[in-house]
Amino acid sequence: MTPSSRTPLQDCAPPLPSAESPAQVRVAYTDLLRFASDVFASLGVPAVRAEAAARALCYGDLTGMTSHGLANLTRLYLPLFEEGRVSPEAEPRRVADRGAAVLLDAGGALGLWTGEAAMDLAAERAAAFGVGLVGVRGASHFGCAGHHALRAVEHSMIGLVTANCGGQRIARPPGGAVAMLGTNPLSVAAPAGRHPPFVLDMSTTAAPTGRVRQAAREGRSLPEGVLSGDDGAAVTDPAAFDAGRAHLLWLGGAAGQYKGFGLGIAVEVLSAVVSGAGLGAHPDAFHGDGGPGGRDDGIGFLTAAIAPGALRSGADADAGVLFGALLGCPPTDPAAPVRYPGWHEHERARERRRHGVPLGADLYRELRGVAESRGVPAPAPLEGP
């Protein structure tokens, strides 16, 4: 769940580009939201929740994190419904409520909206107690963690989100021969005064699996430090991951892998041990072939909202000074000014709200097919740049 490469917006393509065309189709953000909401509603998700799910899913395309956007509609979310692994009308159950801290069992509800609801509840409790913490178990994939962390910023609070991958195991411990943990993302979002919000959104592995698979679909190589063969040699072919010829490395590369691994464990503790969700690191992992395995059912996540204003005055002003100073740091290259996590995504989202969200031609055709199969209007391409 890390920021994607920063490519400039491209001109709108015709509604149905040829299969060979590298062109992109530009679609109004509001139209994408309507389309995604209609699709989820057609699957039995109540309207308000379908709208929340659409916001979470389209956030990826709006901010440029396309590996976690609408490309996952057919690759991840629709199969969850088809396989009965998501309950469209599930009502999360409060297992424990201690005022500032709440534990929910999602009951297999769609994670895209459950993540929003959990952070909204955390912010509600933070308004009363200064901090609010909501642990969730029995969840499903919830898209970009940064989207949910940003919900706290809307309340002038700091948001923290961590998530494990339930029973899915993807990455090996350093020196280990068996995959034990998922990509275990975390996000922290904070107000930045008059500047764009700070949003750290990252997997604790060197890259999320969605980014690896996106590179494979697009025929791009990966940089060294993302995948490794069993012999320790770097692998740059992204297709090698799903083919079982390479495994995913931890954030930090060879020299710093224990930091990424340690962060991954910390996320597992916060997300699964706190909530009682499915554990990645479990003796059951020893019975497989050592490669990635298990399913991302029973995901656990934690949302926390912190309200500095409940503790002291002046926090908002200090945040403005902090992030303003970072933006004002003299750069080594005047053409590449200093920016912090979340700045580029904020600017990209503002541009795309104005001028439309660019979708790859293949993805646009795919979404039109979904629209036809679900009996909902397809998102219409914009006529101009």
mmCIF file of N, CA, C and O in Angstrom, residues 6 8 48 84 105 123 130 143 161 163 177 188 207 230 243 334 337 343-344 356:
data_model
loop_
_atom_site.group_PDB
_atom_site.id
_atom_site.type_symbol
_atom_site.label_atom_id
_atom_site.label_comp_id
_atom_site.label_asym_id
_atom_site.label_seq_id
_atom_site.Cartn_x
_atom_site.Cartn_y
_atom_site.Cartn_z
ATOM 1 N N ARG A 6 4.762 8.283 -10.083
ATOM 2 C CA ARG A 6 4.073 9.533 -10.375
ATOM 3 C C ARG A 6 4.099 9.815 -11.859
ATOM 4 O O ARG A 6 5.015 10.431 -12.366
ATOM 5 N N PRO A 8 2.361 11.487 -15.299
ATOM 6 C CA PRO A 8 1.461 12.586 -15.609
ATOM 7 C C PRO A 8 0.155 12.079 -16.191
ATOM 8 O O PRO A 8 0.075 10.997 -16.753
ATOM 9 N N VAL A 48 -25.907 2.760 1.685
ATOM 10 C CA VAL A 48 -24.932 3.610 2.382
ATOM 11 C C VAL A 48 -23.584 2.898 2.465
ATOM 12 O O VAL A 48 -22.523 3.515 2.298
ATOM 13 N N GLY A 84 -18.747 -16.669 -1.752
ATOM 14 C CA GLY A 84 -19.439 -16.624 -0.475
ATOM 15 C C GLY A 84 -18.547 -16.265 0.697
ATOM 16 O O GLY A 84 -18.883 -16.552 1.859
ATOM 17 N N ASP A 105 -16.559 -7.690 15.899
ATOM 18 C CA ASP A 105 -16.480 -8.854 15.013
ATOM 19 C C ASP A 105 -17.243 -8.482 13.751
ATOM 20 O O ASP A 105 -18.460 -8.272 13.791
ATOM 21 N N ALA A 123 -12.948 7.783 15.895
ATOM 22 C CA ALA A 123 -12.939 9.243 15.996
ATOM 23 C C ALA A 123 -14.026 9.734 16.947
ATOM 24 O O ALA A 123 -13.821 10.692 17.709
ATOM 25 N N GLY A 130 -10.195 11.633 24.029
ATOM 26 C CA GLY A 130 -8.868 12.037 23.575
ATOM 27 C C GLY A 130 -8.219 11.001 22.692
ATOM 28 O O GLY A 130 -7.357 11.313 21.870
ATOM 29 N N GLY A 143 -8.791 -2.539 1.050
ATOM 30 C CA GLY A 143 -8.222 -1.576 0.120
ATOM 31 C C GLY A 143 -7.058 -0.813 0.713
ATOM 32 O O GLY A 143 -6.242 -1.377 1.451
ATOM 33 N N VAL A 161 -3.859 3.062 11.268
ATOM 34 C CA VAL A 161 -4.506 1.841 10.790
ATOM 35 C C VAL A 161 -3.451 0.771 10.583
ATOM 36 O O VAL A 161 -2.415 1.028 9.953
ATOM 37 N N ALA A 163 -3.240 -3.636 9.589
ATOM 38 C CA ALA A 163 -4.037 -4.799 9.174
ATOM 39 C C ALA A 163 -3.130 -5.978 8.896
ATOM 40 O O ALA A 163 -2.060 -5.825 8.301
ATOM 41 N N ALA A 177 12.548 -20.603 5.951
ATOM 42 C CA ALA A 177 12.235 -21.305 4.705
ATOM 43 C C ALA A 177 10.734 -21.451 4.496
ATOM 44 O O ALA A 177 10.313 -22.105 3.535
ATOM 45 N N VAL A 188 -0.440 5.895 8.804
ATOM 46 C CA VAL A 188 -0.614 6.985 9.769
ATOM 47 C C VAL A 188 -0.959 8.228 8.957
ATOM 48 O O VAL A 188 -0.274 8.548 7.986
ATOM 49 N N ALA A 207 7.224 -4.558 -1.125
ATOM 50 C CA ALA A 207 6.133 -4.077 -1.981
ATOM 51 C C ALA A 207 4.906 -4.911 -1.659
ATOM 52 O O ALA A 207 5.033 -6.055 -1.203
ATOM 53 N N ASP A 230 15.342 -18.672 -4.005
ATOM 54 C CA ASP A 230 15.752 -19.456 -2.842
ATOM 55 C C ASP A 230 17.255 -19.406 -2.614
ATOM 56 O O ASP A 230 17.727 -19.624 -1.491
ATOM 57 N N ALA A 243 4.542 -17.741 -9.862
ATOM 58 C CA ALA A 243 5.020 -19.020 -10.406
ATOM 59 C C ALA A 243 5.787 -19.824 -9.358
ATOM 60 O O ALA A 243 6.189 -20.964 -9.623
ATOM 61 N N PRO A 334 17.023 21.749 -7.355
ATOM 62 C CA PRO A 334 15.903 22.698 -7.371
ATOM 63 C C PRO A 334 14.698 22.207 -8.155
ATOM 64 O O PRO A 334 13.565 22.642 -7.905
ATOM 65 N N PRO A 337 11.761 19.536 -5.486
ATOM 66 C CA PRO A 337 11.591 20.048 -4.127
ATOM 67 C C PRO A 337 11.219 18.951 -3.137
ATOM 68 O O PRO A 337 10.703 17.896 -3.518
ATOM 69 N N TRP A 343 1.669 14.221 0.154
ATOM 70 C CA TRP A 343 1.595 15.469 -0.603
ATOM 71 C C TRP A 343 1.257 15.200 -2.070
ATOM 72 O O TRP A 343 0.338 15.805 -2.629
ATOM 73 N N HIS A 344 2.018 14.312 -2.690
ATOM 74 C CA HIS A 344 1.786 14.026 -4.112
ATOM 75 C C HIS A 344 0.393 13.428 -4.328
ATOM 76 O O HIS A 344 -0.290 13.760 -5.308
ATOM 77 N N GLY A 356 -10.822 14.471 -14.223
ATOM 78 C CA GLY A 356 -11.127 13.077 -14.477
ATOM 79 C C GLY A 356 -9.998 12.143 -14.068
ATOM 80 O O GLY A 356 -8.838 12.540 -13.968
#
